[in-house]
Short mmCIF file of N, CA and C in Angstrom, two decimals:
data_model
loop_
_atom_site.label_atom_id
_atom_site.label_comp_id
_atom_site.label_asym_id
_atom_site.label_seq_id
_atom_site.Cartn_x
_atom_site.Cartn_y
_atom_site.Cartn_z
N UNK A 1 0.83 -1.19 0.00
CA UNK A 1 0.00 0.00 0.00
C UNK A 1 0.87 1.26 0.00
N UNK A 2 2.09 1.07 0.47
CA UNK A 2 3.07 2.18 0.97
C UNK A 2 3.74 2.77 -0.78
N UNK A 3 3.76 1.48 -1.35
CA UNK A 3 4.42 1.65 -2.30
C UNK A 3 3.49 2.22 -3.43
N UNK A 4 2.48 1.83 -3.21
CA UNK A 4 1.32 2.34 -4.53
C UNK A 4 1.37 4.07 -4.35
N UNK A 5 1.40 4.48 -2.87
CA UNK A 5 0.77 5.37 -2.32
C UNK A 5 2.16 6.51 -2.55
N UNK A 6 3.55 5.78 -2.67
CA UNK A 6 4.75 6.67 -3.37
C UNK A 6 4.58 6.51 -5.00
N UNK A 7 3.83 5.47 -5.40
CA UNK A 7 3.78 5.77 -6.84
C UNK A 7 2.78 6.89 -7.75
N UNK A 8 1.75 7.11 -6.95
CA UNK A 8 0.66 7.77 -6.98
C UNK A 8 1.03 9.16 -6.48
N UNK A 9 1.84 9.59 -5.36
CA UNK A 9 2.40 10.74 -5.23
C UNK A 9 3.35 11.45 -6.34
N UNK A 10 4.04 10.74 -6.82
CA UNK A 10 5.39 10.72 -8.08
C UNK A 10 4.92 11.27 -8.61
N UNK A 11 3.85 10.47 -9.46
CA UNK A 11 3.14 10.79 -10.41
C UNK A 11 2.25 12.23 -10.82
N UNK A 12 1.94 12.40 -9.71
CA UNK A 12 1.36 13.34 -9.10
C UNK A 12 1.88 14.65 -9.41
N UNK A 13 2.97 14.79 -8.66
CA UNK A 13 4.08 15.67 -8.61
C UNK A 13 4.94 16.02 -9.62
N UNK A 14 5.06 14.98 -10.63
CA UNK A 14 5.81 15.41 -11.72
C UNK A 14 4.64 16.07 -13.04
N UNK A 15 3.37 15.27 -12.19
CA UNK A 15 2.59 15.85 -13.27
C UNK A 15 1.72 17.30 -13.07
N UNK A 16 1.88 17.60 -11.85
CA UNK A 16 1.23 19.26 -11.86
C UNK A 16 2.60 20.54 -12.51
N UNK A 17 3.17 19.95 -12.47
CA UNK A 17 4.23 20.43 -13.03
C UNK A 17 4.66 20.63 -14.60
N UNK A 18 3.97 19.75 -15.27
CA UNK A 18 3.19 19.72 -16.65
C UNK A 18 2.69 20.98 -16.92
N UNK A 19 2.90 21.45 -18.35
CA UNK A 19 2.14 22.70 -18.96
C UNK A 19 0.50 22.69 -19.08
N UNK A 20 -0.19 21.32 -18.74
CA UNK A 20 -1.66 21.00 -18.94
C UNK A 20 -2.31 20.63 -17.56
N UNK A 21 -1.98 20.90 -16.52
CA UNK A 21 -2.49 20.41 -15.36
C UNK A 21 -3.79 21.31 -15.25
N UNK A 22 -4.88 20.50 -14.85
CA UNK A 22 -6.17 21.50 -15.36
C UNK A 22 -6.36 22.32 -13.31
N UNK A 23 -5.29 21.99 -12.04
CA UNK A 23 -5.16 22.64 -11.42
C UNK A 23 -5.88 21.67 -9.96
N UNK A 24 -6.51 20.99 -10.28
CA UNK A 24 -7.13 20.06 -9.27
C UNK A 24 -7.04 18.60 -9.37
N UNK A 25 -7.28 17.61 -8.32
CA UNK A 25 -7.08 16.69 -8.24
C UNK A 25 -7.45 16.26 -7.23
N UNK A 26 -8.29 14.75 -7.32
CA UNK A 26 -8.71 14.44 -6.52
C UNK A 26 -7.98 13.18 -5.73
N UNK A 27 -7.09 13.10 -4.92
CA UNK A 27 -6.14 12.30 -4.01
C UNK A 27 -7.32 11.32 -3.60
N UNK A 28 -7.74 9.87 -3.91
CA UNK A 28 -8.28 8.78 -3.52
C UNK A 28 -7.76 8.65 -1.99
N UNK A 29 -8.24 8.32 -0.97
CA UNK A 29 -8.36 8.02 0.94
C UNK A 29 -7.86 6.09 0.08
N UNK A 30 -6.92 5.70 0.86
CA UNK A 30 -7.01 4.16 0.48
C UNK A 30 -6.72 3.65 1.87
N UNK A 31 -7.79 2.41 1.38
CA UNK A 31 -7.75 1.57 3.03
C UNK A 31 -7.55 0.23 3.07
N UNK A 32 -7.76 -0.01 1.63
CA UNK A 32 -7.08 -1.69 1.92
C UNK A 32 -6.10 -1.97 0.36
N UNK A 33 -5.47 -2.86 0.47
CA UNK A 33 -4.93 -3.27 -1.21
C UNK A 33 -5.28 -3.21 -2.38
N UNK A 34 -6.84 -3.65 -2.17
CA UNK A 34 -7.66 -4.14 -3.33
C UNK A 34 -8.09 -2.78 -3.63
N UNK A 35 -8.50 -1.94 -2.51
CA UNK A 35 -9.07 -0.90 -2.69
C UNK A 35 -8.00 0.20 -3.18
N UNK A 36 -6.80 -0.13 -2.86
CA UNK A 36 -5.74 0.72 -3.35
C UNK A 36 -5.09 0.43 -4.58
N UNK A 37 -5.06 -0.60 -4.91
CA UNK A 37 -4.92 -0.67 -6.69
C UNK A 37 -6.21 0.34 -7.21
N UNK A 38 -7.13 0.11 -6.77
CA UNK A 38 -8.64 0.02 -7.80
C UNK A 38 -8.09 2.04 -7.67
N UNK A 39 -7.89 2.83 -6.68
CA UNK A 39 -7.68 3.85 -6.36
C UNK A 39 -6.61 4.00 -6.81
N UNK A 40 -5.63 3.66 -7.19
CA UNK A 40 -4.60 4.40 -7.16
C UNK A 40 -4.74 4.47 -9.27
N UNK A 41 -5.34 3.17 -9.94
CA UNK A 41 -5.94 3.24 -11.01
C UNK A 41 -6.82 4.31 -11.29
N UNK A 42 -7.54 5.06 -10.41
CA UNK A 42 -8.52 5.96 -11.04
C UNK A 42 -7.88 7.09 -10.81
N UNK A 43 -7.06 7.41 -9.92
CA UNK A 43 -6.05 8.11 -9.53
C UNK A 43 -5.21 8.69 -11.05
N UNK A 44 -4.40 7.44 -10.81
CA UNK A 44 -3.69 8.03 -12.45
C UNK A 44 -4.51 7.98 -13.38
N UNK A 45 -5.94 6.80 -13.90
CA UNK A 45 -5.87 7.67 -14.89
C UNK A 45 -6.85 9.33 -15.40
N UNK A 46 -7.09 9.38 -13.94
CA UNK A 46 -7.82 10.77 -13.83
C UNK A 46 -7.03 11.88 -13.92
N UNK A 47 -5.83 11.82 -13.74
CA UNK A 47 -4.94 12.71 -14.26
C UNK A 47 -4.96 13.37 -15.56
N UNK A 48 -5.12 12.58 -16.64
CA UNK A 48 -4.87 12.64 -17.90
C UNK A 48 -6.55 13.45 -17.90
N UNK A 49 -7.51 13.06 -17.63
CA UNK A 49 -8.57 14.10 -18.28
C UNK A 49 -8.73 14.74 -17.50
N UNK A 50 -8.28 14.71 -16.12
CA UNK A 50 -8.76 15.97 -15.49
C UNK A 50 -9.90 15.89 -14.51
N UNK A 51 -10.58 14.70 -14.51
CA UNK A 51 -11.98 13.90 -13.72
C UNK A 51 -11.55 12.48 -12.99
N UNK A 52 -12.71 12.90 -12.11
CA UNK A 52 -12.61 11.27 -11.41
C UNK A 52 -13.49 10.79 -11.52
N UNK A 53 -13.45 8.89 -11.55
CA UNK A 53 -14.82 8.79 -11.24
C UNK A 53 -15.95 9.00 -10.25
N UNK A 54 -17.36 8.85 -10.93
CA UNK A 54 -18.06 9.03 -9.51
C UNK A 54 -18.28 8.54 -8.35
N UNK A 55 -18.36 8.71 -7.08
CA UNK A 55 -18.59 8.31 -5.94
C UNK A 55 -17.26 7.47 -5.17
N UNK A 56 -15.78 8.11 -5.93
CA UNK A 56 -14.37 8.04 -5.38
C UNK A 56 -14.30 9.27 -4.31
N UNK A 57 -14.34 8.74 -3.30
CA UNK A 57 -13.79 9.82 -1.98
C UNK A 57 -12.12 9.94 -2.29
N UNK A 58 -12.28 11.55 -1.81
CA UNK A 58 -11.10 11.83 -1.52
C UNK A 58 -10.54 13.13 -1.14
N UNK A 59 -9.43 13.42 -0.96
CA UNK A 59 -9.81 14.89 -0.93
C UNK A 59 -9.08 16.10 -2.13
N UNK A 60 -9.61 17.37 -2.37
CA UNK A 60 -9.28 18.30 -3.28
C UNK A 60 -8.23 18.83 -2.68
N UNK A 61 -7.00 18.40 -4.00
CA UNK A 61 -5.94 19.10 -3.77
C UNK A 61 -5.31 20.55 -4.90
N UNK A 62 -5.29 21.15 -4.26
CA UNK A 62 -5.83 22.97 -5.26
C UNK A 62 -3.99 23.19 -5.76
N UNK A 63 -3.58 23.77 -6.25
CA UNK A 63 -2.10 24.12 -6.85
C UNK A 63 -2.44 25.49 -6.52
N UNK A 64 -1.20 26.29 -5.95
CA UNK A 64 -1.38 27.49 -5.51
C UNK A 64 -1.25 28.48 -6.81
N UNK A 65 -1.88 29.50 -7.04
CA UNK A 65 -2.21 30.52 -8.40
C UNK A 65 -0.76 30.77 -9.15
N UNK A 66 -0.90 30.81 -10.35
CA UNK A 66 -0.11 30.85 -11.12
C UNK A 66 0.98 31.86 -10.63
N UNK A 67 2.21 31.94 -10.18
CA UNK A 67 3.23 32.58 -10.23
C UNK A 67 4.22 33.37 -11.98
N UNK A 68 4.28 34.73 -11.98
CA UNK A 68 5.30 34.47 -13.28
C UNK A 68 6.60 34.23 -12.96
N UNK A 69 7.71 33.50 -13.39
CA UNK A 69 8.85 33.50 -13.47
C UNK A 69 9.61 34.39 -13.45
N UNK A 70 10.81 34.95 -12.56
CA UNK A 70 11.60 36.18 -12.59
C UNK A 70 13.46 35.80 -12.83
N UNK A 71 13.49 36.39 -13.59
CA UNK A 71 14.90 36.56 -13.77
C UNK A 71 15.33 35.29 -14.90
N UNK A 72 14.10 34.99 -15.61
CA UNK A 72 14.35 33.92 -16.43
C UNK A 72 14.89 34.66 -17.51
N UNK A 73 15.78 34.40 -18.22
CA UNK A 73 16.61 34.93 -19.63
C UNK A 73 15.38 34.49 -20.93
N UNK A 74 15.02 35.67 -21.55
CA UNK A 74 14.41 35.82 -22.80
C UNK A 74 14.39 34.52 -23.82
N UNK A 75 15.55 34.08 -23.81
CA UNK A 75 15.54 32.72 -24.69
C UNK A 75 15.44 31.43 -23.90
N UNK A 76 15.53 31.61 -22.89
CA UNK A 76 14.96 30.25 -21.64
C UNK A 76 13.22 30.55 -21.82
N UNK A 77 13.04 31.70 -21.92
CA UNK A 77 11.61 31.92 -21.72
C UNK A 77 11.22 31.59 -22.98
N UNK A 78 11.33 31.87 -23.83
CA UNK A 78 11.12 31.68 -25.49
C UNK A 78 10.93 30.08 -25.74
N UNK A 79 12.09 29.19 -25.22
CA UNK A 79 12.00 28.05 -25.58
C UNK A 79 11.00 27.36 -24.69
N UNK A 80 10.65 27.61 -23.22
CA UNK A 80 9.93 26.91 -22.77
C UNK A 80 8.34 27.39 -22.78
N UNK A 81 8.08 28.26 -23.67
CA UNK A 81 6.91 28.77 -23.79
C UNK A 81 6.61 27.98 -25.32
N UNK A 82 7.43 27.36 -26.16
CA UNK A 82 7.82 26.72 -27.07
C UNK A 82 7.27 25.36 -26.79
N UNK A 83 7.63 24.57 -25.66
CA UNK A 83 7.23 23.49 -25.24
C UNK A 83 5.70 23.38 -24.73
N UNK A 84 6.00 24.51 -23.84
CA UNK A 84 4.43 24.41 -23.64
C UNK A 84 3.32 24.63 -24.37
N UNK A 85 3.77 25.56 -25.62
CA UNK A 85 2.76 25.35 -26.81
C UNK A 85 2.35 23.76 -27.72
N UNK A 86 3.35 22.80 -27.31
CA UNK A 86 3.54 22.30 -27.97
C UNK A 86 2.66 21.03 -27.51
N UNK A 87 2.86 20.90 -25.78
CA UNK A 87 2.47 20.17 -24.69
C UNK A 87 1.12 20.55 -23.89
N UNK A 88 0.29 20.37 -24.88
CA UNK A 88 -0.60 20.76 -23.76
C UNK A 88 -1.71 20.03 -23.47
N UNK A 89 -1.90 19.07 -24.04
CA UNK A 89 -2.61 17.71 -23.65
C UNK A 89 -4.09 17.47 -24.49
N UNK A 90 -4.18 18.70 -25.89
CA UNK A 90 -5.49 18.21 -26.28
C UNK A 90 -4.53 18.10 -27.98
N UNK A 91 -5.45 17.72 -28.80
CA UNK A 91 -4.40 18.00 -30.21
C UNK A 91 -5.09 19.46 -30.48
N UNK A 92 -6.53 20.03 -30.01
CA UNK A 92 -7.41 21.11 -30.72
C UNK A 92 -5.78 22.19 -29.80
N UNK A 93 -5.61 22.29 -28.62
CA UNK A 93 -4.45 23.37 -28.65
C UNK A 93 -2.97 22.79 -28.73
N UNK A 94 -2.73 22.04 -28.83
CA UNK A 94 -1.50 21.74 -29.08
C UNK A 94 -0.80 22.09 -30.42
N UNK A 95 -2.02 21.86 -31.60
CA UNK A 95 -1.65 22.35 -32.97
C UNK A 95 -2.17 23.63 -32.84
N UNK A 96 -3.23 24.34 -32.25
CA UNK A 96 -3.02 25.75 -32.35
C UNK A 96 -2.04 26.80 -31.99
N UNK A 97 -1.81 25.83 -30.58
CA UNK A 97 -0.62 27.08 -29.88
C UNK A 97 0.67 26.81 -30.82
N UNK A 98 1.23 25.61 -30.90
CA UNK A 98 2.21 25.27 -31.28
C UNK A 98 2.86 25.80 -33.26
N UNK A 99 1.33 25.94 -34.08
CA UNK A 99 1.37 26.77 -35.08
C UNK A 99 2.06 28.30 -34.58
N UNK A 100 0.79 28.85 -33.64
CA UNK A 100 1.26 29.76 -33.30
C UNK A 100 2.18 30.35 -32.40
N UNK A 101 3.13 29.66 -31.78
CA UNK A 101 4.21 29.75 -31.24
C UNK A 101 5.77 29.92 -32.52
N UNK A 102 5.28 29.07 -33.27
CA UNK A 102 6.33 28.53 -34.23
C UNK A 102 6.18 30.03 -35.32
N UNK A 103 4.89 30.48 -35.45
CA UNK A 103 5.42 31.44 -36.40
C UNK A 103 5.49 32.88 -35.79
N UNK A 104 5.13 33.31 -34.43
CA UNK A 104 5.27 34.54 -33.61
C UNK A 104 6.42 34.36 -32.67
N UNK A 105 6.48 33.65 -31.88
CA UNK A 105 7.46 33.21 -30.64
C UNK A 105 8.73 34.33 -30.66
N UNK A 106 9.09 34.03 -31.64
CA UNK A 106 10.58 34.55 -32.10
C UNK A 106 10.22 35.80 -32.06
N UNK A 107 9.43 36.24 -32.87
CA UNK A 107 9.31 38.12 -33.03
C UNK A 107 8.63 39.00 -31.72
N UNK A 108 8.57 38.23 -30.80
CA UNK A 108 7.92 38.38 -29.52
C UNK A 108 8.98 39.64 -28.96
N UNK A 109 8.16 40.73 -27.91
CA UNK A 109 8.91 41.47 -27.37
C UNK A 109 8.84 40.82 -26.09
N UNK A 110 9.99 41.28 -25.24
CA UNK A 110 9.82 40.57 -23.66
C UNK A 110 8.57 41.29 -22.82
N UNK A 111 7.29 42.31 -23.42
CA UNK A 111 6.20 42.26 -23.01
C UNK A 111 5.29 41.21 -23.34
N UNK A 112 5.41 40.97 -24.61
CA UNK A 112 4.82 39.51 -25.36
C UNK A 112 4.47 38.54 -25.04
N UNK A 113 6.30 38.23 -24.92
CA UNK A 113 6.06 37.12 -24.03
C UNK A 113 5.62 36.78 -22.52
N UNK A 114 6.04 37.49 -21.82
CA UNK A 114 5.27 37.79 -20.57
C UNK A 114 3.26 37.52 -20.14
N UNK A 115 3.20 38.22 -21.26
CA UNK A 115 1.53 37.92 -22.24
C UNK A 115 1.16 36.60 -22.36
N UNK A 116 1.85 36.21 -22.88
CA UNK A 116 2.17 34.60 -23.73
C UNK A 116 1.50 33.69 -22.73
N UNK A 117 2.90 34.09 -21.80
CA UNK A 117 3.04 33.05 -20.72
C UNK A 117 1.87 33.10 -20.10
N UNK A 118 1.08 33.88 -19.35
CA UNK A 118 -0.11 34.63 -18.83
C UNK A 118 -1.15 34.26 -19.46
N UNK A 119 -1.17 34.09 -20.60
CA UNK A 119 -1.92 33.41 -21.42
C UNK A 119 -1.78 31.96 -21.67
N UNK A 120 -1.18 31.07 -21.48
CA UNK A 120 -1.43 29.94 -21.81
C UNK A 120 -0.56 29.12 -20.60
N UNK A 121 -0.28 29.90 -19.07
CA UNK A 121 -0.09 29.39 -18.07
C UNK A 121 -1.63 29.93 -17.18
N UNK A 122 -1.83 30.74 -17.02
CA UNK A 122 -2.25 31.10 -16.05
C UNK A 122 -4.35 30.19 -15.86
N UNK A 123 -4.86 30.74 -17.06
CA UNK A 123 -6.40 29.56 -16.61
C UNK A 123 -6.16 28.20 -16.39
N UNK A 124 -7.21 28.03 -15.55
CA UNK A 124 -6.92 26.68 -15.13
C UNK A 124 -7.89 25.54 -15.94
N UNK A 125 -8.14 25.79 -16.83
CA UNK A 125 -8.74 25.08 -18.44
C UNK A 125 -8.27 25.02 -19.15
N UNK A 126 -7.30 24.20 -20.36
CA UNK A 126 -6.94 24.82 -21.34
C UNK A 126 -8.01 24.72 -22.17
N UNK A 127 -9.49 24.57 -22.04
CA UNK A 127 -10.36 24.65 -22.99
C UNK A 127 -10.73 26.17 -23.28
N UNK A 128 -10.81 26.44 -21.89
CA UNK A 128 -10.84 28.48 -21.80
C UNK A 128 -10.02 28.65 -23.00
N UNK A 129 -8.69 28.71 -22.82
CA UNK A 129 -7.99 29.05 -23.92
C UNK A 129 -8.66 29.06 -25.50
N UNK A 130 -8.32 27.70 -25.71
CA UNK A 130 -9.52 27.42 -27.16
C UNK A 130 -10.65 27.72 -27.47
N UNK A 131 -11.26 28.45 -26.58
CA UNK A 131 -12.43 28.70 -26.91
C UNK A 131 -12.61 30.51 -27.03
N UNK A 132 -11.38 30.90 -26.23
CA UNK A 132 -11.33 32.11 -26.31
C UNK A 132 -10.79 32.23 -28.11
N UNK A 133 -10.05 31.28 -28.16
CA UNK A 133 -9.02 31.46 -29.73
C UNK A 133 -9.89 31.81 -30.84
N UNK A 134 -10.72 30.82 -30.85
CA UNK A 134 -11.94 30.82 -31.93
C UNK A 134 -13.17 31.45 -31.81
N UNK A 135 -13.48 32.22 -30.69
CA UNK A 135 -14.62 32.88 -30.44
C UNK A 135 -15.69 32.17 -29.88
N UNK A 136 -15.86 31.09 -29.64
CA UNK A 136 -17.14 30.92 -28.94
C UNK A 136 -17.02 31.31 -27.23
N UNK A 137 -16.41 31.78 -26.85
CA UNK A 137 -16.44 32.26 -25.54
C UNK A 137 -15.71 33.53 -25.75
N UNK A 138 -15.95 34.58 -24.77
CA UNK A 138 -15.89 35.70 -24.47
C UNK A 138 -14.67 35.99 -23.55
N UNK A 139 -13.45 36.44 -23.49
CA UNK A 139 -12.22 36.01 -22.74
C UNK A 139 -12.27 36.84 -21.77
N UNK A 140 -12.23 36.87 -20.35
CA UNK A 140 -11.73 37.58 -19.23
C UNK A 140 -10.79 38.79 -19.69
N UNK A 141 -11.05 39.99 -19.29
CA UNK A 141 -10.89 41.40 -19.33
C UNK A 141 -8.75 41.31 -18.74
N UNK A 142 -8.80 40.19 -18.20
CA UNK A 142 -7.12 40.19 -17.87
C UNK A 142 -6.60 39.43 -18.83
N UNK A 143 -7.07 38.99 -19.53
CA UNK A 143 -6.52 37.65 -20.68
C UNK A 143 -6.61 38.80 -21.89
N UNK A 144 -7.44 39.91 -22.23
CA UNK A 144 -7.37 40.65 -23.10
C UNK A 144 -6.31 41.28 -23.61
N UNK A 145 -6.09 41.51 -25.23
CA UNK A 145 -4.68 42.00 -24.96
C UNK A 145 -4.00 41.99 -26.78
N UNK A 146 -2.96 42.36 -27.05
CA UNK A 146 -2.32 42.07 -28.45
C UNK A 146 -2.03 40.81 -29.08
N UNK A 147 -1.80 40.10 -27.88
CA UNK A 147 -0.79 38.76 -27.93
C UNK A 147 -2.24 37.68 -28.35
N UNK A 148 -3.39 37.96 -27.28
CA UNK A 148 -4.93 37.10 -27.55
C UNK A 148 -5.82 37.82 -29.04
N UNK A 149 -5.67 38.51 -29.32
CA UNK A 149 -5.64 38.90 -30.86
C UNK A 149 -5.02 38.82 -31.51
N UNK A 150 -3.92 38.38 -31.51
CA UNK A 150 -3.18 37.68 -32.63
C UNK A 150 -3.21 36.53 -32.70
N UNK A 151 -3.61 35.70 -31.39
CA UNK A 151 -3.74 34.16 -31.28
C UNK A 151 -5.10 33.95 -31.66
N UNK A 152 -6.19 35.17 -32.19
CA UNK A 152 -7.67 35.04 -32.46
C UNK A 152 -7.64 34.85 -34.12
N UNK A 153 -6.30 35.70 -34.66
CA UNK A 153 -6.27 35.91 -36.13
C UNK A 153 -5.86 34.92 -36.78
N UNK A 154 -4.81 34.13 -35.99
CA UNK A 154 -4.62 32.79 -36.08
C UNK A 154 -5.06 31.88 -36.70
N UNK A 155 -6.60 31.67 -35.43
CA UNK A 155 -7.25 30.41 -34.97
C UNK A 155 -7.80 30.47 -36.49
N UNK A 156 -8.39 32.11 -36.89
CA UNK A 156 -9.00 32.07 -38.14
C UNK A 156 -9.00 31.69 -39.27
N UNK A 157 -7.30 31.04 -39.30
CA UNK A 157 -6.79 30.77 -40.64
C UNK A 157 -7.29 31.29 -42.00
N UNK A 158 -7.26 32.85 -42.09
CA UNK A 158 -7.77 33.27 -42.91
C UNK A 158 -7.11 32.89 -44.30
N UNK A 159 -5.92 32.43 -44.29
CA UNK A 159 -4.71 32.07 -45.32
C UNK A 159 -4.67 30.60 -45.75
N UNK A 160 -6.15 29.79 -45.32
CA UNK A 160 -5.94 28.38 -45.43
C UNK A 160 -4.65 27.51 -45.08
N UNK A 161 -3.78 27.62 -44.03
CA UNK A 161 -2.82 26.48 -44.03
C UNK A 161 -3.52 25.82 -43.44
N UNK A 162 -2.48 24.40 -43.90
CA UNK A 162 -2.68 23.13 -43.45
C UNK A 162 -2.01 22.73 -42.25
N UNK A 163 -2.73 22.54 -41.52
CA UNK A 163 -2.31 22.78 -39.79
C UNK A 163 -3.01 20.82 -39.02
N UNK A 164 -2.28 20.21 -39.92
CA UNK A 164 -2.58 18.78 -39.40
C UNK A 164 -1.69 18.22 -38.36
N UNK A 165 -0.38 19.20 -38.57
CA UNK A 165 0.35 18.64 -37.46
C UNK A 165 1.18 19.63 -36.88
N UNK A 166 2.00 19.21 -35.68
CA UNK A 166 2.58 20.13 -35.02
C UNK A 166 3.80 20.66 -36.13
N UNK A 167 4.61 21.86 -36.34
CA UNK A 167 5.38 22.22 -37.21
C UNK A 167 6.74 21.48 -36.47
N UNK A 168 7.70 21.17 -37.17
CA UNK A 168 8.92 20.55 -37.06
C UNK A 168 9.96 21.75 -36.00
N UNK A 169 10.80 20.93 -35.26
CA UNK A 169 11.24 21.75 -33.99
C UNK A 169 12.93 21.83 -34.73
N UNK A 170 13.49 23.26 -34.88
CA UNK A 170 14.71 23.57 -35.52
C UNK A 170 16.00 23.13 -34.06
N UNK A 171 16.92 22.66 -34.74
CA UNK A 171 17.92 22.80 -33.41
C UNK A 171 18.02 23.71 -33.16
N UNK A 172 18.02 24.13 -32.13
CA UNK A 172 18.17 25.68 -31.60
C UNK A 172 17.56 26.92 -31.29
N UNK A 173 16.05 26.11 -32.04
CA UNK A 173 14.90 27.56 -32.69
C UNK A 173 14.58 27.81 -31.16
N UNK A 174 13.51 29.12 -30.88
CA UNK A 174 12.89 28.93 -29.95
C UNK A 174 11.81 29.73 -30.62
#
């Protein structure tokens, strides 16, 4: 039980730490073996969507509000705002951000990016995001901005590309 219960923490931990953590999680109470496989199974794989099943006790564990990063160097910031466009656990934003990372990223000012980050760290949905991209939702007055209008002009593909897959990662690019 000891051991499920360090595997289930690990997991845990390496994964709020992920660019897609939707910010909550529900930690399964385990009380016997049987019951701690069956838990520590809904456990992980509730991670991945973000839900548990129904009528799993346990308790809500909250991630404290988005912090920005200080004293991070412009091209540390560049590349890992790079990843996280890239990583974000649905394909509907993973190929959006990641289009649009790949062809703005670079021409970004260090207000931009700052933006960026704020934008595609800070809600705790990444559906918010996508839905702000394409218009069917209405975006929060702090998410407003240059950087979320250009990620709106985007979504629009007014230029028809073909956006089936993530764009190819340059050595070195950010």
């Amino acid at each position: 039980e000891e051991l499920i219960m360090a595997v289930v923490r690990r997991v845990y931990c390496n994964f709020r730490e992920s660019p897609f953590f939707l910010g909550k999680l529900r930690v399964p109470k385990l009380s016997s073996v049987h019951g701690s496989l069956r838990s520590a199974r809904v456990c992980l794989s509730s991670i991945g969507s973000g839900r548990l099943e129904d009528g799993v006790a346990g308790d809500v564990v909250t991630l404290p509000p988005y912090a920005p990063r200080t004293g991070e160097a412009q091209e540390t910031k560049r590349a890992r705002l790079l990843y996280q466009s890239r990583k974000r656990g649905t394909l509907e934003n993973g190929l959006l951000l990641s289009t649009f990372a790949h062809k703005y990223l670079h021409q970004f000012s260090p207000d931009q990016l700052d933006e960026y980050d704020q934008l595609i760290n800070k809600p705790d949905n990444d559906w918010d995001i996508y839905n702000w991209a394409v218009g069917r939702e209405g975006e929060p007055g702090e998410f407003s901005g240059p950087v979320l209008d250009l990620l709106k002009q985007h979504a629009q593909n007014s230029s028809l590309e073909e956006r089936l897959v993530q764009p190819e990662l340059q050595a070195g690019s950010t």
